[in-house]
Short mmCIF file of C-alpha atoms (C1' of nucleotides) in Angstrom, two decimals:
data_model
loop_
_atom_site.label_atom_id
_atom_site.label_comp_id
_atom_site.label_asym_id
_atom_site.label_seq_id
_atom_site.Cartn_x
_atom_site.Cartn_y
_atom_site.Cartn_z
CA UNK R 1 -20.60 22.92 -8.45
CA UNK R 2 -22.64 22.77 -11.12
CA UNK R 3 -26.66 22.83 -10.31
CA UNK R 4 -28.38 21.98 -13.43
CA UNK R 5 -31.89 20.14 -11.54
CA UNK R 6 -33.64 19.54 -15.01
CA UNK R 7 -36.52 18.10 -12.82
CA UNK R 8 -37.27 21.28 -11.76
CA UNK R 9 -37.71 23.00 -15.52
CA UNK R 10 -40.65 25.29 -15.91
CA UNK R 11 -42.35 22.99 -18.42
CA UNK R 12 -41.77 19.40 -16.17
CA UNK R 13 -42.25 17.42 -19.55
CA UNK R 14 -41.84 14.14 -18.11
CA UNK R 15 -38.61 14.15 -20.80
CA UNK R 16 -37.31 10.24 -21.46
CA UNK R 17 -33.47 11.13 -20.82
CA UNK R 18 -32.66 12.08 -17.44
CA UNK R 19 -29.47 13.96 -18.26
CA UNK R 20 -26.98 14.09 -15.35
CA UNK R 21 -28.88 10.36 -14.24
CA UNK R 22 -24.84 9.25 -13.38
CA UNK R 23 -24.34 11.73 -11.37
CA UNK R 24 -28.05 11.18 -9.83
CA UNK R 25 -27.52 8.17 -8.74
CA UNK R 26 -24.62 8.50 -6.66
CA UNK R 27 -25.84 11.74 -5.10
CA UNK R 28 -29.56 9.38 -3.82
CA UNK R 29 -27.36 6.63 -3.41
CA UNK R 30 -25.12 8.27 -1.15
CA UNK R 31 -28.29 10.02 -0.07
CA UNK R 32 -29.26 7.08 1.19
CA UNK R 33 -26.16 5.28 2.86
CA UNK R 34 -26.62 8.37 5.35
CA UNK R 35 -29.31 6.55 7.17
CA UNK R 36 -29.35 3.14 6.28
CA UNK R 37 -26.92 -0.01 5.98
CA UNK R 38 -25.17 -0.28 2.73
CA UNK R 39 -26.57 -4.09 2.75
CA UNK R 40 -30.12 -2.36 2.63
CA UNK R 41 -29.10 -0.40 -0.36
CA UNK R 42 -31.88 -0.87 -3.14
CA UNK R 43 -31.04 -0.37 -7.19
CA UNK R 44 -34.64 -0.61 -7.83
CA UNK R 45 -35.33 2.22 -4.82
CA UNK R 46 -33.20 4.10 -6.00
CA UNK R 47 -34.15 4.27 -9.35
CA UNK R 48 -37.89 4.67 -8.72
CA UNK R 49 -36.90 7.45 -6.50
CA UNK R 50 -35.65 9.22 -9.03
CA UNK R 51 -38.49 8.40 -11.61
CA UNK R 52 -36.49 6.38 -13.70
CA UNK R 53 -37.15 2.61 -14.96
CA UNK R 54 -35.57 0.12 -13.01
CA UNK R 55 -32.78 -0.94 -15.70
CA UNK R 56 -31.84 3.15 -16.17
CA UNK R 57 -28.24 3.21 -13.83
CA UNK R 58 -27.15 -0.05 -15.80
CA UNK R 59 -26.15 2.46 -18.64
CA UNK R 60 -23.59 4.34 -16.41
CA UNK R 61 -22.73 1.17 -14.16
CA UNK R 62 -21.82 -2.02 -14.58
CA UNK R 63 -23.16 -3.60 -11.73
CA UNK R 64 -24.42 -2.37 -8.36
CA UNK R 65 -20.89 -3.07 -6.83
CA UNK R 66 -19.98 -0.92 -9.77
CA UNK R 67 -21.43 2.11 -8.32
CA UNK R 68 -20.02 1.76 -4.36
CA UNK R 69 -17.12 1.52 -6.24
CA UNK R 70 -17.72 5.21 -7.87
CA UNK R 71 -18.46 6.96 -4.43
CA UNK R 72 -15.33 5.07 -2.97
CA UNK R 73 -12.63 6.21 -5.87
CA UNK R 74 -13.79 9.44 -5.18
CA UNK R 75 -13.91 9.67 -1.78
CA UNK R 76 -9.93 8.82 -1.89
CA UNK R 77 -10.14 11.16 -4.88
CA UNK R 78 -11.39 13.72 -2.37
CA UNK R 79 -8.62 12.83 0.74
CA UNK R 80 -5.85 13.15 -1.22
CA UNK R 81 -7.23 16.89 -1.72
CA UNK R 82 -7.64 18.00 1.51
CA UNK R 83 -3.81 16.15 2.18
CA UNK R 84 -2.79 18.06 -0.74
CA UNK R 85 -4.84 21.14 0.38
CA UNK R 86 -3.03 21.09 3.94
CA UNK R 87 0.31 20.80 2.47
CA UNK R 88 -0.36 24.13 0.31
CA UNK R 89 -1.18 26.27 3.13
CA UNK R 90 1.65 27.39 2.67
CA UNK R 91 3.86 28.89 6.03
CA UNK R 92 2.93 25.62 7.56
CA UNK R 93 6.05 23.53 8.97
CA UNK R 94 7.12 20.70 11.32
CA UNK R 95 5.40 19.84 13.00
CA UNK R 96 1.98 22.00 12.15
CA UNK R 97 2.17 20.65 9.36
CA UNK R 98 1.68 17.06 11.03
CA UNK R 99 -0.66 17.88 12.76
CA UNK R 100 -2.60 19.43 9.86
CA UNK R 101 -2.32 16.18 8.25
CA UNK R 102 -4.04 13.95 10.95
CA UNK R 103 -6.65 16.48 11.36
CA UNK R 104 -7.55 16.61 7.83
CA UNK R 105 -7.78 12.97 7.97
CA UNK R 106 -9.74 12.64 10.94
CA UNK R 107 -11.86 15.54 9.54
CA UNK R 108 -12.26 14.00 6.26
CA UNK R 109 -13.70 10.82 8.75
CA UNK R 110 -16.34 12.68 10.49
CA UNK R 111 -17.80 14.89 7.30
CA UNK R 112 -18.17 12.08 5.44
CA UNK R 113 -19.08 9.00 7.94
CA UNK R 114 -20.97 7.11 5.11
CA UNK R 115 -17.89 7.38 2.59
CA UNK R 116 -15.10 6.50 5.08
CA UNK R 117 -17.21 3.64 5.65
CA UNK R 118 -17.84 2.34 2.68
CA UNK R 119 -13.68 2.64 1.52
CA UNK R 120 -12.80 0.58 4.14
CA UNK R 121 -15.28 -1.27 4.89
CA UNK R 122 -15.60 -3.00 1.49
CA UNK R 123 -14.06 -6.43 0.97
CA UNK R 124 -15.55 -6.31 -1.96
CA UNK R 125 -12.59 -5.56 -3.87
CA UNK R 126 -9.87 -7.68 -3.49
CA UNK R 127 -10.52 -9.45 -7.12
CA UNK R 128 -8.06 -7.13 -8.61
CA UNK R 129 -10.78 -5.86 -10.52
CA UNK R 130 -11.30 -1.70 -9.69
CA UNK R 131 -8.21 -0.70 -10.59
CA UNK R 132 -9.63 2.72 -10.33
CA UNK R 133 -9.69 2.11 -6.64
CA UNK R 134 -7.11 0.60 -5.53
CA UNK R 135 -5.14 3.08 -7.38
CA UNK R 136 -6.59 6.08 -5.56
CA UNK R 137 -6.38 4.82 -2.34
CA UNK R 138 -1.94 3.97 -3.21
CA UNK R 139 -1.70 7.94 -4.46
CA UNK R 140 -4.16 9.06 -0.62
CA UNK R 141 -1.15 6.65 0.82
CA UNK R 142 1.89 8.58 -1.48
CA UNK R 143 0.67 11.42 0.67
CA UNK R 144 1.78 9.76 3.64
CA UNK R 145 4.94 8.67 2.65
CA UNK R 146 5.52 12.01 1.74
CA UNK R 147 4.79 14.06 4.69
CA UNK R 148 6.61 11.45 6.80
CA UNK R 149 9.78 11.90 4.69
CA UNK R 150 9.70 15.28 5.20
CA UNK R 151 9.81 14.73 8.76
CA UNK R 152 12.73 12.95 8.88
CA UNK R 153 14.93 15.61 6.73
CA UNK R 154 13.52 18.25 9.06
CA UNK R 155 14.47 16.15 11.81
CA UNK R 156 10.94 15.17 13.87
CA UNK R 157 10.84 11.25 12.86
CA UNK R 158 13.89 9.45 13.32
CA UNK R 159 16.06 8.81 9.99
CA UNK R 160 16.90 5.33 11.03
CA UNK R 161 13.37 4.35 11.37
CA UNK R 162 11.97 2.87 8.64
CA UNK R 163 9.93 5.13 6.32
CA UNK R 164 7.12 2.59 5.66
CA UNK R 165 6.63 1.40 8.77
CA UNK R 166 6.55 4.89 10.21
CA UNK R 167 4.07 5.85 7.69
CA UNK R 168 1.70 2.67 8.06
CA UNK R 169 1.79 2.71 11.53
CA UNK R 170 0.51 6.49 10.85
CA UNK R 171 -1.92 5.97 9.02
CA UNK R 172 -3.09 2.75 11.22
CA UNK R 173 -3.45 4.59 14.38
CA UNK R 174 -5.49 7.76 12.84
CA UNK R 175 -7.15 5.19 10.44
CA UNK R 176 -8.71 3.18 13.15
CA UNK R 177 -8.98 5.83 15.89
CA UNK R 178 -11.36 7.46 12.80
CA UNK R 179 -12.86 3.92 12.65
CA UNK R 180 -13.70 3.85 16.07
CA UNK R 181 -14.68 7.75 16.49
CA UNK R 182 -17.68 6.74 14.17
CA UNK R 183 -18.62 3.84 14.45
CA UNK R 184 -19.81 5.68 17.74
CA UNK R 185 -16.82 3.30 19.43
CA UNK R 186 -15.68 7.02 20.99
CA UNK R 187 -18.64 7.62 22.85
CA UNK R 188 -17.50 5.32 25.03
CA UNK R 189 -15.63 7.71 27.15
CA UNK R 190 -16.32 10.61 25.47
CA UNK R 191 -18.38 11.29 28.54
CA UNK R 192 -15.14 11.08 30.52
CA UNK R 193 -13.57 14.77 31.66
CA UNK R 194 -11.39 16.83 28.94
CA UNK R 195 -11.98 14.14 26.79
CA UNK R 196 -13.42 14.73 23.01
CA UNK R 197 -13.18 13.98 19.28
CA UNK R 198 -10.69 17.65 19.17
CA UNK R 199 -8.86 17.08 22.12
CA UNK R 200 -7.88 12.83 21.45
CA UNK R 201 -6.84 14.02 17.76
CA UNK R 202 -4.46 16.34 18.96
CA UNK R 203 -3.52 14.40 21.45
CA UNK R 204 -3.19 11.68 18.84
CA UNK R 205 -0.66 13.42 16.85
CA UNK R 206 1.41 14.28 19.33
CA UNK R 207 1.78 11.12 21.10
CA UNK R 208 2.68 10.10 17.44
CA UNK R 209 5.39 12.26 16.92
CA UNK R 210 6.38 11.95 19.75
CA UNK R 211 7.06 8.12 19.15
CA UNK R 212 8.67 8.50 16.33
CA UNK R 213 11.25 11.22 17.59
CA UNK R 214 13.54 9.49 19.32
CA UNK R 215 15.29 6.61 17.12
CA UNK R 216 16.35 4.67 20.51
CA UNK R 217 14.35 1.17 19.22
CA UNK R 218 14.33 -0.56 15.49
CA UNK R 219 11.63 -2.58 15.54
CA UNK R 220 13.62 -5.16 14.45
CA UNK R 221 12.88 -7.09 17.53
CA UNK R 222 11.64 -11.20 16.92
CA UNK R 223 8.86 -12.04 15.27
CA UNK R 224 5.53 -10.91 17.32
CA UNK R 225 2.88 -11.81 15.26
CA UNK R 226 3.71 -14.87 14.06
CA UNK R 227 3.34 -18.23 15.37
CA UNK E 1 -22.68 -37.82 2.40
CA UNK E 2 -26.04 -39.79 1.89
CA UNK E 3 -25.67 -42.10 4.94
CA UNK E 4 -28.58 -44.50 4.83
CA UNK E 5 -26.61 -47.48 6.11
CA UNK E 6 -28.45 -49.30 9.26
CA UNK E 7 -25.80 -50.35 10.65
CA UNK E 8 -24.81 -46.36 12.02
CA UNK E 9 -28.57 -45.46 13.14
CA UNK E 10 -27.20 -44.84 16.54
CA UNK E 11 -25.83 -42.04 16.70
CA UNK E 12 -26.34 -40.19 13.04
CA UNK E 13 -29.68 -39.51 13.73
CA UNK E 14 -30.37 -38.20 10.21
CA UNK E 15 -34.07 -37.86 10.65
CA UNK E 16 -36.36 -34.84 11.24
CA UNK E 17 -33.95 -33.69 14.13
CA UNK E 18 -30.82 -32.38 13.24
CA UNK E 19 -30.14 -31.50 17.06
CA UNK E 20 -26.98 -29.03 17.22
CA UNK E 21 -28.60 -27.03 14.40
CA UNK E 22 -27.60 -23.73 15.48
CA UNK E 23 -23.87 -24.71 16.21
CA UNK E 24 -23.74 -26.25 12.19
CA UNK E 25 -25.03 -22.99 10.41
CA UNK E 26 -22.52 -20.65 12.71
CA UNK E 27 -19.90 -23.06 11.30
CA UNK E 28 -20.92 -23.02 8.32
CA UNK E 29 -21.65 -19.29 8.17
CA UNK E 30 -18.20 -18.78 9.29
CA UNK E 31 -17.08 -21.16 7.06
CA UNK E 32 -18.52 -19.23 3.72
CA UNK E 33 -17.39 -15.92 4.91
CA UNK E 34 -13.82 -17.40 4.57
CA UNK E 35 -13.88 -16.80 0.98
CA UNK E 36 -16.74 -14.67 0.07
CA UNK E 37 -18.21 -11.39 0.58
CA UNK E 38 -20.74 -10.97 3.82
CA UNK E 39 -23.16 -9.59 1.64
CA UNK E 40 -23.16 -13.01 -0.57
CA UNK E 41 -24.66 -14.65 1.82
CA UNK E 42 -27.73 -16.33 2.02
CA UNK E 43 -29.49 -18.75 4.02
CA UNK E 44 -31.02 -21.18 2.43
CA UNK E 45 -28.00 -22.16 1.00
CA UNK E 46 -26.55 -22.23 4.39
CA UNK E 47 -29.66 -24.53 5.14
CA UNK E 48 -29.21 -26.35 1.62
CA UNK E 49 -25.41 -27.28 2.63
CA UNK E 50 -26.69 -28.98 5.79
CA UNK E 51 -29.30 -30.62 4.22
CA UNK E 52 -32.10 -29.35 6.30
CA UNK E 53 -34.89 -27.02 4.62
CA UNK E 54 -34.86 -23.17 3.93
CA UNK E 55 -36.74 -22.15 6.98
CA UNK E 56 -35.03 -24.22 9.73
CA UNK E 57 -32.53 -22.11 10.76
CA UNK E 58 -34.68 -19.83 11.96
CA UNK E 59 -35.72 -21.80 14.91
CA UNK E 60 -32.73 -20.75 16.07
CA UNK E 61 -31.71 -17.32 15.00
CA UNK E 62 -34.31 -14.12 14.32
CA UNK E 63 -33.18 -13.06 11.62
CA UNK E 64 -29.90 -12.87 9.44
CA UNK E 65 -28.33 -10.24 11.08
CA UNK E 66 -28.89 -12.15 13.90
CA UNK E 67 -26.70 -14.79 13.30
CA UNK E 68 -24.17 -12.42 12.35
CA UNK E 69 -24.60 -10.87 15.45
CA UNK E 70 -24.26 -14.08 17.19
CA UNK E 71 -20.84 -14.52 15.88
CA UNK E 72 -19.79 -11.32 16.66
CA UNK E 73 -20.57 -11.64 19.95
CA UNK E 74 -18.55 -14.93 19.91
CA UNK E 75 -15.91 -12.61 18.39
CA UNK E 76 -15.69 -10.85 21.26
CA UNK E 77 -15.90 -12.79 24.11
CA UNK E 78 -12.55 -14.96 22.18
CA UNK E 79 -10.33 -11.42 21.77
CA UNK E 80 -11.23 -10.97 25.92
CA UNK E 81 -10.08 -14.29 26.57
CA UNK E 82 -6.77 -13.99 24.37
CA UNK E 83 -6.58 -10.82 26.31
CA UNK E 84 -6.74 -12.77 29.57
CA UNK E 85 -4.46 -15.20 29.02
CA UNK E 86 -2.03 -13.01 27.64
CA UNK E 87 -1.98 -11.35 31.47
CA UNK E 88 -2.30 -14.36 33.16
CA UNK E 89 0.85 -15.60 31.81
CA UNK E 90 2.04 -15.52 35.08
CA UNK E 91 5.09 -13.72 35.02
CA UNK E 92 4.84 -11.23 32.46
CA UNK E 93 5.83 -7.58 32.97
CA UNK E 94 5.71 -4.26 31.63
CA UNK E 95 6.79 -3.16 28.97
CA UNK E 96 6.66 -7.59 28.01
CA UNK E 97 2.89 -7.50 29.05
CA UNK E 98 1.97 -4.85 26.88
CA UNK E 99 3.39 -5.90 23.75
CA UNK E 100 1.92 -9.61 24.73
CA UNK E 101 -1.95 -7.90 24.78
CA UNK E 102 -0.72 -6.09 21.36
CA UNK E 103 -0.02 -9.45 19.59
CA UNK E 104 -2.77 -11.24 21.14
CA UNK E 105 -4.79 -8.39 19.23
CA UNK E 106 -3.02 -8.59 16.09
CA UNK E 107 -2.92 -12.36 16.36
CA UNK E 108 -6.85 -12.36 16.58
CA UNK E 109 -7.14 -10.54 13.73
CA UNK E 110 -5.09 -12.41 11.36
CA UNK E 111 -6.51 -15.96 12.81
CA UNK E 112 -9.91 -15.19 12.57
CA UNK E 113 -9.70 -12.45 9.71
CA UNK E 114 -13.46 -13.07 8.61
CA UNK E 115 -15.21 -12.38 12.54
CA UNK E 116 -12.78 -9.32 13.33
CA UNK E 117 -13.86 -7.83 9.57
CA UNK E 118 -17.90 -8.76 10.35
CA UNK E 119 -16.90 -7.41 14.34
CA UNK E 120 -15.57 -3.69 13.38
CA UNK E 121 -16.84 -3.31 10.22
CA UNK E 122 -21.08 -4.35 10.63
CA UNK E 123 -22.67 -0.38 11.18
CA UNK E 124 -25.03 -3.40 11.62
CA UNK E 125 -25.90 -2.67 15.27
CA UNK E 126 -26.17 0.82 16.27
CA UNK E 127 -29.44 0.70 16.87
CA UNK E 128 -29.46 -0.06 20.51
CA UNK E 129 -30.23 -3.89 19.71
CA UNK E 130 -27.85 -6.81 20.06
CA UNK E 131 -26.86 -5.89 23.41
CA UNK E 132 -24.97 -8.79 24.03
CA UNK E 133 -22.55 -7.12 21.10
CA UNK E 134 -22.06 -4.10 23.08
CA UNK E 135 -22.07 -5.63 26.31
CA UNK E 136 -19.08 -8.48 24.89
CA UNK E 137 -17.25 -5.21 23.49
CA UNK E 138 -17.09 -3.33 26.27
CA UNK E 139 -15.70 -5.99 27.85
CA UNK E 140 -13.60 -6.83 25.33
CA UNK E 141 -12.11 -2.55 25.50
CA UNK E 142 -11.90 -3.14 29.82
CA UNK E 143 -9.06 -5.46 29.56
CA UNK E 144 -7.24 -2.58 27.72
CA UNK E 145 -7.31 0.49 30.25
CA UNK E 146 -6.68 -2.13 33.08
CA UNK E 147 -3.42 -2.66 30.95
CA UNK E 148 -3.16 0.86 30.87
CA UNK E 149 -3.65 1.65 34.28
CA UNK E 150 -1.13 -0.73 35.31
CA UNK E 151 1.48 0.98 33.26
CA UNK E 152 0.78 4.19 34.81
CA UNK E 153 1.21 2.41 38.13
CA UNK E 154 4.62 0.60 37.01
CA UNK E 155 5.75 3.68 35.14
CA UNK E 156 5.63 3.14 32.13
CA UNK E 157 2.92 5.20 30.97
CA UNK E 158 2.66 8.75 32.33
CA UNK E 159 -0.04 8.81 34.87
CA UNK E 160 -0.94 12.54 34.32
CA UNK E 161 -1.99 11.59 30.50
CA UNK E 162 -5.84 10.39 31.20
CA UNK E 163 -6.51 7.26 30.79
CA UNK E 164 -9.22 7.17 28.67
CA UNK E 165 -7.17 9.14 25.79
CA UNK E 166 -4.37 6.79 26.28
CA UNK E 167 -6.35 3.35 25.81
CA UNK E 168 -8.44 4.82 22.72
CA UNK E 169 -4.67 5.51 21.46
CA UNK E 170 -3.71 2.34 21.67
CA UNK E 171 -6.78 0.11 20.62
CA UNK E 172 -7.31 3.32 17.96
CA UNK E 173 -3.94 2.25 16.47
CA UNK E 174 -3.84 -1.03 17.18
CA UNK E 175 -6.86 -1.65 15.74
CA UNK E 176 -6.13 0.33 13.07
CA UNK E 177 -2.80 -2.05 11.59
CA UNK E 178 -5.20 -5.01 12.33
CA UNK E 179 -7.75 -4.06 9.69
CA UNK E 180 -5.24 -2.32 7.26
CA UNK E 181 -2.88 -5.28 6.93
CA UNK E 182 -5.98 -8.24 6.67
CA UNK E 183 -7.27 -5.67 4.54
CA UNK E 184 -4.77 -6.21 2.50
CA UNK E 185 -3.19 -3.17 2.40
CA UNK E 186 -0.30 -3.85 4.28
CA UNK E 187 1.06 -5.62 1.13
CA UNK E 188 1.69 -2.42 -0.32
CA UNK E 189 5.28 -2.28 1.68
CA UNK E 190 4.96 -5.28 2.63
CA UNK E 191 7.72 -6.18 0.21
CA UNK E 192 10.24 -3.16 1.04
CA UNK E 193 13.09 -5.20 3.28
CA UNK E 194 13.51 -6.03 6.79
CA UNK E 195 9.21 -4.80 7.38
CA UNK E 196 6.72 -8.07 7.62
CA UNK E 197 3.99 -7.91 9.66
CA UNK E 198 6.17 -9.83 12.95
CA UNK E 199 8.39 -6.77 12.94
CA UNK E 200 6.17 -4.06 12.55
CA UNK E 201 3.50 -5.20 15.02
CA UNK E 202 6.91 -4.81 17.63
CA UNK E 203 7.53 -1.81 15.84
CA UNK E 204 4.47 -0.30 16.50
CA UNK E 205 3.65 -1.54 20.34
CA UNK E 206 7.45 -0.03 21.28
CA UNK E 207 6.89 3.60 19.34
CA UNK E 208 3.26 3.04 20.96
CA UNK E 209 4.73 2.70 24.79
CA UNK E 210 7.86 5.45 23.47
CA UNK E 211 5.07 7.73 23.06
CA UNK E 212 3.62 7.60 26.54
CA UNK E 213 6.15 7.32 28.50
CA UNK E 214 6.93 10.59 28.86
CA UNK E 215 4.00 12.87 29.71
CA UNK E 216 5.61 16.37 28.45
CA UNK E 217 2.90 17.05 26.44
CA UNK E 218 -0.73 16.24 27.86
CA UNK E 219 -2.75 16.80 24.96
CA UNK E 220 -5.23 19.78 25.83
CA UNK E 221 -4.24 21.95 23.24
CA UNK E 222 -7.11 23.92 21.42
CA UNK E 223 -9.47 21.71 19.03
CA UNK E 224 -7.97 19.79 16.74
CA UNK E 225 -10.98 18.06 14.86
CA UNK E 226 -13.69 20.58 15.09
CA UNK E 227 -14.83 23.46 12.62
"C1'" DA Y 1 -48.78 -47.11 27.89
"C1'" DA Y 2 -51.30 -42.91 26.45
"C1'" DC Y 3 -51.44 -38.28 26.24
"C1'" DT Y 4 -50.06 -33.93 25.62
"C1'" DC Y 5 -47.48 -29.74 23.87
"C1'" DA Y 6 -43.45 -27.34 22.90
"C1'" DA Y 7 -39.69 -27.13 20.57
"C1'" DA Y 8 -38.03 -28.28 15.84
"C1'" DG Y 9 -38.31 -28.74 11.20
"C1'" DT Y 10 -41.45 -28.74 6.56
"C1'" DT Y 11 -43.92 -26.65 2.72
"C1'" DG Y 12 -45.77 -22.99 0.43
"C1'" DA Y 13 -46.32 -18.44 -0.71
"C1'" DC Y 14 -45.19 -13.31 -1.51
"C1'" DA Y 15 -42.82 -9.08 -2.41
"C1'" DC Y 16 -39.34 -7.59 -3.52
"C1'" DT Y 17 -34.21 -7.70 -5.08
"C1'" DG Y 18 -29.78 -7.65 -9.39
"C1'" DT Y 19 -29.59 -8.43 -13.53
"C1'" DC Y 20 -30.45 -10.58 -19.04
"C1'" DT Y 21 -32.84 -9.70 -23.50
"C1'" DA Y 22 -35.17 -7.75 -26.58
"C1'" DC Y 23 -37.24 -3.15 -27.63
"C1'" DA Y 24 -38.08 2.22 -27.48
"C1'" DT Y 25 -36.91 6.35 -27.58
"C1'" DC Y 26 -33.81 10.50 -28.28
"C1'" DC Y 27 -30.56 13.62 -29.87
"C1'" DG Y 28 -26.01 15.09 -32.59
"C1'" DC Y 29 -24.39 14.34 -36.71
"C1'" DT Y 30 -23.07 13.46 -41.82
"C1'" DA D 1 -33.32 13.71 -43.73
"C1'" DG D 2 -31.85 10.08 -41.60
"C1'" DC D 3 -28.32 7.25 -39.21
"C1'" DG D 4 -26.03 5.68 -34.93
"C1'" DG D 5 -24.66 5.02 -31.06
"C1'" DA D 6 -25.84 6.24 -26.00
"C1'" DT D 7 -30.09 6.33 -23.38
"C1'" DG D 8 -34.45 4.82 -21.26
"C1'" DT D 9 -37.96 0.76 -21.01
"C1'" DA D 10 -40.39 -3.50 -20.23
"C1'" DG D 11 -40.58 -8.00 -19.07
"C1'" DA D 12 -39.02 -12.47 -17.12
"C1'" DC D 13 -36.41 -15.04 -14.09
"C1'" DA D 14 -33.63 -17.40 -10.82
"C1'" DG D 15 -33.28 -16.24 -6.20
"C1'" DT D 16 -33.94 -13.55 -1.45
"C1'" DG D 17 -35.38 -13.59 3.11
"C1'" DT D 18 -39.33 -13.93 6.01
"C1'" DC D 19 -44.24 -14.29 7.24
"C1'" DA D 20 -47.75 -18.18 8.05
"C1'" DA D 21 -49.64 -22.54 8.42
"C1'" DC D 22 -49.01 -27.57 8.93
"C1'" DT D 23 -46.14 -32.01 10.27
"C1'" DT D 24 -42.77 -34.42 12.76
"C1'" DT D 25 -40.61 -35.38 17.38
"C1'" DG D 26 -39.41 -36.51 21.43
"C1'" DA D 27 -39.31 -35.93 26.62
"C1'" DG D 28 -42.46 -35.83 31.03
"C1'" DT D 29 -46.83 -36.20 32.83
"C1'" DT D 30 -50.58 -39.12 33.92
#
DNA sequence: AACTCAAAGTTGACACTGTCTACATCCGCT
DNA sequence: AGCGGATGTAGACAGTGTCAACTTTGAGTT
């Protein structure tokens, strides 16, 4: 964490160069998103807050969207790191490593709600530009499929079940829970007895694994979602 | 597009009053959102398309956000209706009624991706204004808890499990899946053999029910998400 | 049939936005 | 020393959401 604040120097010379503007912009943007919706984000306001002309940020980002894309890519990389972290805790085996992954995901959302909202809310990035975002997301998902494969080998997940379906369902469930929790929709039930985020997360992970432990139903039923 | 024909003067009162502007605005907005991200939405452009002055829509909506709120509320009401529909198909019993609900949810997302994205993506509506949106969302969730209660009575869901945790986990999973599917993240695995949206939806519903069928683990473990 | 008056639509203004273009300044390199 | 690319600035432009004051409309009441 290199925390070199150039603006609190002994001589606060209004220097032409900001020297670290790129990170400063990202930081300020994130700060702004803490208590404002993304659609209220203003490049000019960020620049103003940083004591810099309204066009200065454009030396580091092609557009406003590009800034958000950078934040999102960072987010996915952090998430991947968190996954790998819970893998390398060393002695963790199934089912604990599974729980650890789920916990990591939910915690990431709770600790970085603003980035998380961006990551899965965007809709900006369908166009195929922003390949960095796409790749980072793909990497994170790969952690999950590896986790499932390990679970299959260790006998906690039925081997006959489609690897991608299982992975995707886990991703879906944990993701959905995270989204609803940090979108404040969890409050609806939060006041019920014996219910809180921690307990629910554990409940979620256990039930998921339980559902996969038996390979009785194969999920090859008739089309359920087609018209 | 200009209909100045005197013979059609009866109904198409192309004059000062639009007479139905509110619905027209909602419709055009929805149409726009079909192929544009919400942040590109322009009130003035909508008004222009409708051949009306740029302030005319403001006679029917307090603000731009208000229009989106109206669409979202509509969405939740439609979703609730779809739930009730799959309940009143008559002879449906567990587990079919459960599958029907899951199917209804996913289908709703697939058929109304733009509204759905708005519904769960907004972040606008935390402030407590837009109570209409909040209430409509609550109603939809209630359908789910009733479904779970029925499942408990019919022996498909362990009765010792917390009603709200089960409901919330179902909501989370199905919601997460829907989000990821229509955010195009499903394509990642869509090309795997024997995997498509329909098959996956069924798989999801079956595994969920399977996880809940046994009440062995109670989900009262130690806090998994707190620091 | 004339009058009223709120609802519905219009026009013009204002402050603000993102981004284009041309220009100014800085700093590391030869 | 001075060149050149990287970085920051200033001004302009089209476009936005929304406020305020105006005009038109048409259904009811007299």
